[in-house]
Amino acid sequence: MKTIERAGGIIKNGGLVAFPTETVYGLGGDATNAGASQRIYQAKGRPSDNPLIVHIADIESLEAIAAEVPREARLLAERFWPGPLTLILRKNDKIPYETTGGMDTVAVRMPADPVARALIQASTGYIAAPSANTSGRPSPTEASHVKEDLWGRIDLILDGGEACIGLESTIVDLTEDVPMILRPGYITLETLQEVLGRVRLDPGLIAADSEEKPKAPGMKYRHYAPRADLKVVEGESRAVVAEINRRTALLTADGARVGILATDETKALYGKGTVISIGARTDEKAIARHLYGSLREFDALGMDVIFSEGFSDAGIGQAIMNRLLKAAGHQILEV
Ligand code: AMP
Ligand code: MG
């Protein structure tokens, strides 16, 4: 039997299959089966109030699970699907509350990755899939990351190589008057505004100490974090390098293992510590693709402390800095 058919059969029978998507690897189960969704939460150790994204392979499936499909949803689907954009709509009875974390809305995405699409078609047509990591850890961008976190807890892992984007989808809520970004991603605010006109960013995302709770339940948790104590150093490049070198010298003298997340432009400027370059500063796509893998690499090397340079927050940088600062528990050193 072909692997995809076997994987689709596992999902139809309520089992769990990890699979590649263009954003990160997903942990998939039948979105219409309450028991399968509960197993996803268990396997990840995910809080049960943090809803799952439903992955579909055709536009008819959107009509089948949404109570209504607003005009904005059609415009966005036409322009960005299949692709790294998730839409929040009101749900109907086809998707159980176990999948939506008890919410009356449902998150829907049509992924572009051919393995993901084939798997959805070979299963029930609706795959609930959060990122395939243990809750709280960096999201998996390679099959080996999934294996590290979930092997023994799930039925199958499909290996599709390295995820080409490396950050989770942009989430847009279409249930309010003005469409709102609940999670920044590869598809930026500016691009969404081109299609929809008015779009705003969830105020709960903007400041770490904001009084407002983020509307996507998942965004309130510490997330994406390596085991080491991660701090982001922001400021003018030469001052950042000098400060990281100063702190690294002190910490290594005390016997700590220090990792430095640098860029191609700065990697040669560090003295002590274990340096990983995330890519060239001018290549924000490379930075997005390598972020989670680099954090996992520092974990594998047993680092105690990681200093990361800060990155521009324009365009995709907004998503990069959102994830990096969450991973750091918002520990920022300004120099
Ligand atoms: P993950 O699939 O691990 O990237 O997580 C899915 C993200 O989507 C989490 O941050 C969830 O809180 C968010 N999400 C899923 N469904 C909804 C919904 N109905 N309303 C708001 N946020 C949602
Ligand atoms: Mg996740």
mmCIF file of C-alpha atoms and ligand atoms in Angstrom:
data_model
loop_
_atom_site.group_PDB
_atom_site.id
_atom_site.type_symbol
_atom_site.label_atom_id
_atom_site.label_comp_id
_atom_site.label_asym_id
_atom_site.label_seq_id
_atom_site.Cartn_x
_atom_site.Cartn_y
_atom_site.Cartn_z
ATOM 1 C CA MET A 1 0.000 0.000 0.000
ATOM 2 C CA LYS A 2 1.252 3.501 -0.711
ATOM 3 C CA THR A 3 2.470 5.382 2.371
ATOM 4 C CA ILE A 4 -0.029 8.226 1.873
ATOM 5 C CA GLU A 5 -2.951 5.784 1.753
ATOM 6 C CA ARG A 6 -1.722 4.066 4.897
ATOM 7 C CA ALA A 7 -1.344 7.468 6.608
ATOM 8 C CA GLY A 8 -4.838 8.525 5.461
ATOM 9 C CA GLY A 9 -6.214 5.240 6.847
ATOM 10 C CA ILE A 10 -4.606 5.888 10.241
ATOM 11 C CA ILE A 11 -6.307 9.294 10.399
ATOM 12 C CA LYS A 12 -9.676 7.873 9.303
ATOM 13 C CA ASN A 13 -9.380 5.379 12.183
ATOM 14 C CA GLY A 14 -8.759 8.107 14.762
ATOM 15 C CA GLY A 15 -4.940 7.817 14.840
ATOM 16 C CA LEU A 16 -2.286 10.530 14.622
ATOM 17 C CA VAL A 17 0.130 11.256 11.768
ATOM 18 C CA ALA A 18 2.790 13.983 11.717
ATOM 19 C CA PHE A 19 3.240 15.514 8.267
ATOM 20 C CA PRO A 20 5.170 18.276 6.506
ATOM 21 C CA THR A 21 3.583 21.584 5.558
ATOM 22 C CA GLU A 22 5.230 24.655 4.048
ATOM 23 C CA THR A 23 5.080 26.451 7.437
ATOM 24 C CA VAL A 24 6.126 23.829 10.048
ATOM 25 C CA TYR A 25 5.371 20.120 10.598
ATOM 26 C CA GLY A 26 1.821 19.417 11.790
ATOM 27 C CA LEU A 27 0.467 16.717 14.098
ATOM 28 C CA GLY A 28 -2.658 15.559 12.288
ATOM 29 C CA GLY A 29 -5.843 13.819 13.388
ATOM 30 C CA ASP A 30 -9.405 13.708 12.018
ATOM 31 C CA ALA A 31 -10.853 17.169 12.808
ATOM 32 C CA THR A 32 -14.402 15.767 12.805
ATOM 33 C CA ASN A 33 -13.543 13.155 15.470
ATOM 34 C CA ALA A 34 -13.584 14.466 19.064
ATOM 35 C CA GLY A 35 -11.457 11.550 20.313
ATOM 36 C CA ALA A 36 -8.742 12.194 17.724
ATOM 37 C CA SER A 37 -8.519 15.850 18.759
ATOM 38 C CA GLN A 38 -8.226 14.830 22.424
ATOM 39 C CA ARG A 39 -5.355 12.508 21.506
ATOM 40 C CA ILE A 40 -3.562 15.423 19.804
ATOM 41 C CA TYR A 41 -3.739 17.478 23.024
ATOM 42 C CA GLN A 42 -2.446 14.511 25.022
ATOM 43 C CA ALA A 43 0.454 13.734 22.695
ATOM 44 C CA LYS A 44 1.659 17.362 22.762
ATOM 45 C CA GLY A 45 0.848 18.115 26.392
ATOM 46 C CA ARG A 46 -1.142 21.052 24.981
ATOM 47 C CA PRO A 47 -3.550 23.030 27.207
ATOM 48 C CA SER A 48 -7.080 21.983 26.192
ATOM 49 C CA ASP A 49 -8.280 25.584 25.733
ATOM 50 C CA ASN A 50 -5.834 26.125 22.862
ATOM 51 C CA PRO A 51 -7.781 25.353 19.654
ATOM 52 C CA LEU A 52 -6.464 23.421 16.640
ATOM 53 C CA ILE A 53 -6.285 24.596 13.019
ATOM 54 C CA VAL A 54 -8.389 22.548 10.570
ATOM 55 C CA HIS A 55 -6.518 21.794 7.332
ATOM 56 C CA ILE A 56 -8.514 21.347 4.127
ATOM 57 C CA ALA A 57 -7.637 20.637 0.487
ATOM 58 C CA ASP A 58 -10.489 22.314 -1.415
ATOM 59 C CA ILE A 59 -12.727 25.351 -1.074
ATOM 60 C CA GLU A 60 -15.954 23.285 -0.763
ATOM 61 C CA SER A 61 -14.602 21.981 2.545
ATOM 62 C CA LEU A 62 -14.551 25.551 3.849
ATOM 63 C CA GLU A 63 -18.273 25.923 3.065
ATOM 64 C CA ALA A 64 -18.914 22.597 4.816
ATOM 65 C CA ILE A 65 -17.506 23.583 8.221
ATOM 66 C CA ALA A 66 -18.167 27.353 8.449
ATOM 67 C CA ALA A 67 -21.568 28.679 9.541
ATOM 68 C CA GLU A 68 -21.037 31.467 7.021
ATOM 69 C CA VAL A 69 -18.251 32.412 4.623
ATOM 70 C CA PRO A 70 -17.890 36.209 4.528
ATOM 71 C CA ARG A 71 -16.750 38.070 1.408
ATOM 72 C CA GLU A 72 -13.326 38.760 2.976
ATOM 73 C CA ALA A 73 -12.759 35.014 3.400
ATOM 74 C CA ARG A 74 -13.397 34.437 -0.302
ATOM 75 C CA LEU A 75 -11.046 37.246 -1.292
ATOM 76 C CA LEU A 76 -8.256 35.965 0.945
ATOM 77 C CA ALA A 77 -8.735 32.319 -0.056
ATOM 78 C CA GLU A 78 -8.591 33.250 -3.727
ATOM 79 C CA ARG A 79 -5.380 35.201 -3.285
ATOM 80 C CA PHE A 80 -3.443 33.159 -0.681
ATOM 81 C CA TRP A 81 -4.707 29.555 -0.719
ATOM 82 C CA PRO A 82 -3.176 27.111 -0.867
ATOM 83 C CA GLY A 83 -0.664 28.852 1.400
ATOM 84 C CA PRO A 84 0.424 30.029 4.873
ATOM 85 C CA LEU A 85 -2.778 31.851 5.900
ATOM 86 C CA THR A 86 -5.316 30.699 8.512
ATOM 87 C CA LEU A 87 -8.823 32.193 8.662
ATOM 88 C CA ILE A 88 -11.027 32.296 11.771
ATOM 89 C CA LEU A 89 -14.742 31.903 10.967
ATOM 90 C CA ARG A 90 -17.886 30.932 12.849
ATOM 91 C CA LYS A 91 -18.188 27.147 12.972
ATOM 92 C CA ASN A 92 -21.119 24.826 12.367
ATOM 93 C CA ASP A 93 -21.780 21.418 13.958
ATOM 94 C CA LYS A 94 -19.474 19.409 11.711
ATOM 95 C CA ILE A 95 -16.407 20.346 13.749
ATOM 96 C CA PRO A 96 -16.690 19.301 17.422
ATOM 97 C CA TYR A 97 -15.811 21.601 20.345
ATOM 98 C CA GLU A 98 -12.891 19.304 21.208
ATOM 99 C CA THR A 99 -11.200 20.532 18.020
ATOM 100 C CA THR A 100 -11.913 24.235 18.642
ATOM 101 C CA GLY A 101 -10.952 24.264 22.324
ATOM 102 C CA GLY A 102 -14.584 24.986 23.212
ATOM 103 C CA MET A 103 -14.868 28.015 20.918
ATOM 104 C CA ASP A 104 -17.762 28.769 18.533
ATOM 105 C CA THR A 105 -15.252 29.716 15.856
ATOM 106 C CA VAL A 106 -12.986 27.524 13.774
ATOM 107 C CA ALA A 107 -9.507 28.141 12.343
ATOM 108 C CA VAL A 108 -9.127 26.907 8.735
ATOM 109 C CA ARG A 109 -6.133 26.681 6.391
ATOM 110 C CA MET A 110 -5.471 25.126 3.001
ATOM 111 C CA PRO A 111 -1.779 24.160 2.964
ATOM 112 C CA ALA A 112 0.291 24.188 -0.241
ATOM 113 C CA ASP A 113 2.699 21.348 0.560
ATOM 114 C CA PRO A 114 1.914 18.440 -1.819
ATOM 115 C CA VAL A 115 2.340 15.772 0.908
ATOM 116 C CA ALA A 116 -0.044 17.663 3.193
ATOM 117 C CA ARG A 117 -2.612 17.999 0.409
ATOM 118 C CA ALA A 118 -2.370 14.333 -0.539
ATOM 119 C CA LEU A 119 -2.763 13.305 3.101
ATOM 120 C CA ILE A 120 -5.876 15.456 3.570
ATOM 121 C CA GLN A 121 -7.389 13.931 0.415
ATOM 122 C CA ALA A 122 -6.496 10.395 1.533
ATOM 123 C CA SER A 123 -8.146 10.931 4.945
ATOM 124 C CA THR A 124 -11.521 12.436 5.864
ATOM 125 C CA GLY A 125 -10.797 15.765 4.151
ATOM 126 C CA TYR A 126 -10.451 17.633 7.474
ATOM 127 C CA ILE A 127 -7.219 17.327 9.420
ATOM 128 C CA ALA A 128 -6.858 19.091 12.774
ATOM 129 C CA ALA A 129 -3.171 19.851 13.113
ATOM 130 C CA PRO A 130 -1.238 21.981 15.554
ATOM 131 C CA SER A 131 2.534 22.157 15.221
ATOM 132 C CA ALA A 132 4.051 18.704 15.850
ATOM 133 C CA ASN A 133 6.191 19.649 18.855
ATOM 134 C CA THR A 134 5.847 19.081 22.580
ATOM 135 C CA SER A 135 3.844 22.068 23.833
ATOM 136 C CA GLY A 136 6.120 25.032 24.603
ATOM 137 C CA ARG A 137 9.149 23.851 22.595
ATOM 138 C CA PRO A 138 10.282 25.368 19.279
ATOM 139 C CA SER A 139 8.052 24.268 16.391
ATOM 140 C CA PRO A 140 9.452 21.465 14.201
ATOM 141 C CA THR A 141 10.817 22.361 10.796
ATOM 142 C CA GLU A 142 12.266 18.892 10.059
ATOM 143 C CA ALA A 143 10.994 15.344 10.613
ATOM 144 C CA SER A 144 13.867 14.731 13.069
ATOM 145 C CA HIS A 145 12.474 17.491 15.347
ATOM 146 C CA VAL A 146 9.102 15.710 15.442
ATOM 147 C CA LYS A 147 10.815 12.426 16.253
ATOM 148 C CA GLU A 148 12.745 14.091 19.084
ATOM 149 C CA ASP A 149 9.537 15.338 20.719
ATOM 150 C CA LEU A 150 6.777 12.854 19.889
ATOM 151 C CA TRP A 151 8.201 9.465 18.918
ATOM 152 C CA GLY A 152 6.298 6.696 20.729
ATOM 153 C CA ARG A 153 3.219 8.922 21.218
ATOM 154 C CA ILE A 154 1.978 9.041 17.622
ATOM 155 C CA ASP A 155 1.382 6.486 14.858
ATOM 156 C CA LEU A 156 3.453 7.754 11.931
ATOM 157 C CA ILE A 157 5.770 10.568 10.817
ATOM 158 C CA LEU A 158 5.890 11.520 7.124
ATOM 159 C CA ASP A 159 9.276 13.021 6.194
ATOM 160 C CA GLY A 160 9.072 15.775 3.577
ATOM 161 C CA GLY A 161 12.455 17.382 4.235
ATOM 162 C CA GLU A 162 12.969 20.887 5.605
ATOM 163 C CA ALA A 163 9.898 23.153 5.824
ATOM 164 C CA CYS A 164 10.397 25.956 3.319
ATOM 165 C CA ILE A 165 8.912 28.820 5.386
ATOM 166 C CA GLY A 166 9.748 27.668 8.916
ATOM 167 C CA LEU A 167 7.267 29.881 10.841
ATOM 168 C CA GLU A 168 3.601 29.158 11.562
ATOM 169 C CA SER A 169 0.827 30.631 9.388
ATOM 170 C CA THR A 170 -0.522 34.151 9.690
ATOM 171 C CA ILE A 171 -3.907 33.953 11.508
ATOM 172 C CA VAL A 172 -6.657 36.431 10.516
ATOM 173 C CA ASP A 173 -9.899 36.679 12.458
ATOM 174 C CA LEU A 174 -12.879 37.459 10.186
ATOM 175 C CA THR A 175 -15.576 37.281 12.858
ATOM 176 C CA GLU A 176 -15.390 40.970 13.814
ATOM 177 C CA ASP A 177 -16.144 44.175 11.912
ATOM 178 C CA VAL A 178 -12.508 44.821 11.027
ATOM 179 C CA PRO A 179 -10.340 41.791 10.119
ATOM 180 C CA MET A 180 -7.699 41.289 12.801
ATOM 181 C CA ILE A 181 -4.318 39.540 12.730
ATOM 182 C CA LEU A 182 -4.147 37.226 15.746
ATOM 183 C CA ARG A 183 -0.712 35.839 14.872
ATOM 184 C CA PRO A 184 1.780 37.464 12.467
ATOM 185 C CA GLY A 185 3.351 35.223 9.823
ATOM 186 C CA TYR A 186 4.838 35.019 6.371
ATOM 187 C CA ILE A 187 1.839 36.862 4.885
ATOM 188 C CA THR A 188 2.298 40.335 6.291
ATOM 189 C CA LEU A 189 -0.065 43.044 7.520
ATOM 190 C CA GLU A 190 0.836 45.193 4.491
ATOM 191 C CA THR A 191 -0.013 42.375 2.047
ATOM 192 C CA LEU A 192 -3.358 41.712 3.762
ATOM 193 C CA GLN A 193 -4.189 45.417 3.673
ATOM 194 C CA GLU A 194 -3.636 45.418 -0.095
ATOM 195 C CA VAL A 195 -6.435 42.870 -0.458
ATOM 196 C CA LEU A 196 -8.845 43.895 2.301
ATOM 197 C CA GLY A 197 -8.208 47.564 2.943
ATOM 198 C CA ARG A 198 -8.692 47.800 6.690
ATOM 199 C CA VAL A 199 -6.855 45.175 8.778
ATOM 200 C CA ARG A 200 -5.621 45.616 12.341
ATOM 201 C CA LEU A 201 -3.198 43.805 14.589
ATOM 202 C CA ASP A 202 -4.543 42.226 17.793
ATOM 203 C CA PRO A 203 -3.635 44.816 20.478
ATOM 204 C CA GLY A 204 -2.879 41.905 22.837
ATOM 205 C CA LEU A 205 0.132 41.013 20.661
ATOM 206 C CA ILE A 206 1.861 44.334 20.618
ATOM 207 C CA ALA A 207 3.284 44.718 24.113
ATOM 208 C CA ALA A 208 4.449 41.927 26.399
ATOM 209 C CA ASP A 209 3.021 43.784 29.392
ATOM 210 C CA SER A 210 -0.239 44.703 27.626
ATOM 211 C CA GLU A 211 -3.353 44.567 29.796
ATOM 212 C CA GLU A 212 -5.186 42.992 26.881
ATOM 213 C CA LYS A 213 -5.119 39.224 26.410
ATOM 214 C CA PRO A 214 -4.315 38.013 22.889
ATOM 215 C CA LYS A 215 -7.443 36.678 21.182
ATOM 216 C CA ALA A 216 -5.723 33.511 19.889
ATOM 217 C CA PRO A 217 -5.527 31.434 23.073
ATOM 218 C CA GLY A 218 -2.184 29.980 21.960
ATOM 219 C CA MET A 219 -0.498 33.371 21.897
ATOM 220 C CA LYS A 220 -0.798 33.834 25.658
ATOM 221 C CA TYR A 221 1.436 30.895 26.528
ATOM 222 C CA ARG A 222 5.236 30.890 26.775
ATOM 223 C CA HIS A 223 6.092 29.191 23.551
ATOM 224 C CA TYR A 224 8.738 28.209 21.057
ATOM 225 C CA ALA A 225 11.305 28.170 23.856
ATOM 226 C CA PRO A 226 14.656 26.372 24.002
ATOM 227 C CA ARG A 227 15.752 24.796 27.296
ATOM 228 C CA ALA A 228 18.498 27.371 27.746
ATOM 229 C CA ASP A 229 17.844 30.840 29.136
ATOM 230 C CA LEU A 230 17.407 32.937 25.968
ATOM 231 C CA LYS A 231 17.933 36.704 25.914
ATOM 232 C CA VAL A 232 17.603 39.029 22.918
ATOM 233 C CA VAL A 233 20.127 41.870 22.660
ATOM 234 C CA GLU A 234 18.894 44.867 20.687
ATOM 235 C CA GLY A 235 20.601 48.027 19.498
ATOM 236 C CA GLU A 236 23.200 49.223 17.006
ATOM 237 C CA SER A 237 25.056 46.207 15.581
ATOM 238 C CA ARG A 238 28.535 46.962 16.938
ATOM 239 C CA ALA A 239 27.193 47.691 20.411
ATOM 240 C CA VAL A 240 25.190 44.438 20.340
ATOM 241 C CA VAL A 241 28.270 42.401 19.428
ATOM 242 C CA ALA A 242 30.322 44.112 22.142
ATOM 243 C CA GLU A 243 27.667 43.494 24.812
ATOM 244 C CA ILE A 244 27.236 39.831 23.861
ATOM 245 C CA ASN A 245 31.034 39.365 23.899
ATOM 246 C CA ARG A 246 31.284 41.030 27.328
ATOM 247 C CA ARG A 247 28.529 38.915 28.881
ATOM 248 C CA THR A 248 29.756 35.727 27.228
ATOM 249 C CA ALA A 249 33.286 36.219 28.589
ATOM 250 C CA LEU A 250 31.927 36.637 32.128
ATOM 251 C CA LEU A 251 29.590 33.650 31.922
ATOM 252 C CA THR A 252 32.093 31.261 30.321
ATOM 253 C CA ALA A 253 34.647 32.227 33.010
ATOM 254 C CA ASP A 254 32.047 30.936 35.490
ATOM 255 C CA GLY A 255 31.797 27.660 33.581
ATOM 256 C CA ALA A 256 28.475 28.322 31.787
ATOM 257 C CA ARG A 257 27.951 27.120 28.231
ATOM 258 C CA VAL A 258 26.889 30.085 26.123
ATOM 259 C CA GLY A 259 25.309 30.003 22.673
ATOM 260 C CA ILE A 260 25.219 33.029 20.381
ATOM 261 C CA LEU A 261 22.608 33.359 17.638
ATOM 262 C CA ALA A 262 24.433 35.568 15.157
ATOM 263 C CA THR A 263 24.130 36.530 11.501
ATOM 264 C CA ASP A 264 26.471 36.041 8.539
ATOM 265 C CA GLU A 265 27.534 39.671 8.931
ATOM 266 C CA THR A 266 28.563 39.312 12.603
ATOM 267 C CA LYS A 267 29.481 35.659 13.180
ATOM 268 C CA ALA A 268 33.244 36.250 12.852
ATOM 269 C CA LEU A 269 33.165 39.029 15.476
ATOM 270 C CA TYR A 270 32.488 36.810 18.481
ATOM 271 C CA GLY A 271 35.326 35.513 20.656
ATOM 272 C CA LYS A 272 34.013 32.937 23.114
ATOM 273 C CA GLY A 273 30.780 30.925 23.078
ATOM 274 C CA THR A 274 29.210 28.627 20.500
ATOM 275 C CA VAL A 275 28.147 30.700 17.505
ATOM 276 C CA ILE A 276 25.385 29.710 15.072
ATOM 277 C CA SER A 277 24.590 32.013 12.171
ATOM 278 C CA ILE A 278 20.905 32.174 11.326
ATOM 279 C CA GLY A 279 21.690 33.581 7.839
ATOM 280 C CA ALA A 280 22.278 36.952 6.230
ATOM 281 C CA ARG A 281 20.447 39.947 7.710
ATOM 282 C CA THR A 282 19.349 40.905 4.219
ATOM 283 C CA ASP A 283 17.626 37.514 3.763
ATOM 284 C CA GLU A 284 14.626 37.569 6.098
ATOM 285 C CA LYS A 285 13.274 34.350 4.564
ATOM 286 C CA ALA A 286 16.438 32.500 5.608
ATOM 287 C CA ILE A 287 16.141 33.933 9.125
ATOM 288 C CA ALA A 288 12.525 32.707 9.329
ATOM 289 C CA ARG A 289 13.483 29.258 8.028
ATOM 290 C CA HIS A 290 16.391 28.759 10.429
ATOM 291 C CA LEU A 291 15.039 30.245 13.663
ATOM 292 C CA TYR A 292 13.480 27.160 15.289
ATOM 293 C CA GLY A 293 16.144 24.757 14.032
ATOM 294 C CA SER A 294 18.878 26.972 15.494
ATOM 295 C CA LEU A 295 17.176 27.059 18.906
ATOM 296 C CA ARG A 296 16.909 23.254 18.842
ATOM 297 C CA GLU A 297 20.573 22.996 17.849
ATOM 298 C CA PHE A 298 21.579 24.987 20.938
ATOM 299 C CA ASP A 299 19.506 22.585 23.047
ATOM 300 C CA ALA A 300 21.253 19.602 21.462
ATOM 301 C CA LEU A 301 24.592 21.238 22.330
ATOM 302 C CA GLY A 302 23.511 21.590 25.973
ATOM 303 C CA MET A 303 23.777 25.377 26.235
ATOM 304 C CA ASP A 304 22.857 27.080 29.531
ATOM 305 C CA VAL A 305 22.393 30.572 28.129
ATOM 306 C CA ILE A 306 21.723 31.861 24.601
ATOM 307 C CA PHE A 307 22.174 35.449 23.435
ATOM 308 C CA SER A 308 20.410 36.300 20.201
ATOM 309 C CA GLU A 309 20.879 39.411 18.139
ATOM 310 C CA GLY A 310 17.604 41.248 17.463
ATOM 311 C CA PHE A 311 16.239 41.473 13.920
ATOM 312 C CA SER A 312 14.328 44.086 11.948
ATOM 313 C CA ASP A 313 10.589 43.878 12.599
ATOM 314 C CA ALA A 314 9.488 45.037 9.147
ATOM 315 C CA GLY A 315 7.607 42.648 6.827
ATOM 316 C CA ILE A 316 8.183 38.990 7.799
ATOM 317 C CA GLY A 317 10.401 40.407 10.560
ATOM 318 C CA GLN A 318 7.230 41.087 12.538
ATOM 319 C CA ALA A 319 6.604 37.322 12.734
ATOM 320 C CA ILE A 320 10.278 36.538 13.369
ATOM 321 C CA MET A 321 10.503 38.962 16.301
ATOM 322 C CA ASN A 322 7.111 37.817 17.653
ATOM 323 C CA ARG A 323 8.385 34.218 17.895
ATOM 324 C CA LEU A 324 11.888 35.122 19.080
ATOM 325 C CA LEU A 325 10.625 37.375 21.873
ATOM 326 C CA LYS A 326 8.093 34.752 23.000
ATOM 327 C CA ALA A 327 10.846 32.137 23.006
ATOM 328 C CA ALA A 328 12.872 34.500 25.193
ATOM 329 C CA GLY A 329 9.954 35.089 27.574
ATOM 330 C CA HIS A 330 10.398 38.759 26.529
ATOM 331 C CA GLN A 331 13.858 39.080 28.105
ATOM 332 C CA ILE A 332 15.322 41.946 26.081
ATOM 333 C CA LEU A 333 18.614 43.718 26.734
ATOM 334 C CA GLU A 334 18.760 47.150 25.110
ATOM 335 C CA VAL A 335 22.259 48.460 24.442
HETATM 336 P P1 AMP B 1 -0.543 25.831 16.121
HETATM 337 O O1 AMP B 1 -1.347 25.015 15.192
HETATM 338 O O2 AMP B 1 0.252 25.037 17.105
HETATM 339 O O3 AMP B 1 0.261 26.788 15.320
HETATM 340 O O4 AMP B 1 -1.560 26.683 16.970
HETATM 341 C C1 AMP B 1 -2.756 27.179 16.422
HETATM 342 C C2 AMP B 1 -2.961 28.618 16.820
HETATM 343 O O5 AMP B 1 -4.218 29.036 16.305
HETATM 344 C C3 AMP B 1 -3.008 28.822 18.328
HETATM 345 O O6 AMP B 1 -2.349 30.024 18.673
HETATM 346 C C4 AMP B 1 -4.498 28.948 18.577
HETATM 347 O O7 AMP B 1 -4.783 29.648 19.747
HETATM 348 C C5 AMP B 1 -4.988 29.649 17.318
HETATM 349 N N1 AMP B 1 -6.415 29.367 17.042
HETATM 350 C C6 AMP B 1 -6.927 28.207 16.582
HETATM 351 N N2 AMP B 1 -8.283 28.278 16.498
HETATM 352 C C7 AMP B 1 -8.628 29.509 16.915
HETATM 353 C C8 AMP B 1 -9.890 30.187 17.074
HETATM 354 N N3 AMP B 1 -11.041 29.606 16.803
HETATM 355 N N4 AMP B 1 -9.851 31.470 17.538
HETATM 356 C C9 AMP B 1 -8.681 32.067 17.817
HETATM 357 N N5 AMP B 1 -7.466 31.480 17.702
HETATM 358 C C10 AMP B 1 -7.431 30.215 17.262
HETATM 359 MG MG MG B 2 2.258 25.437 17.924
#
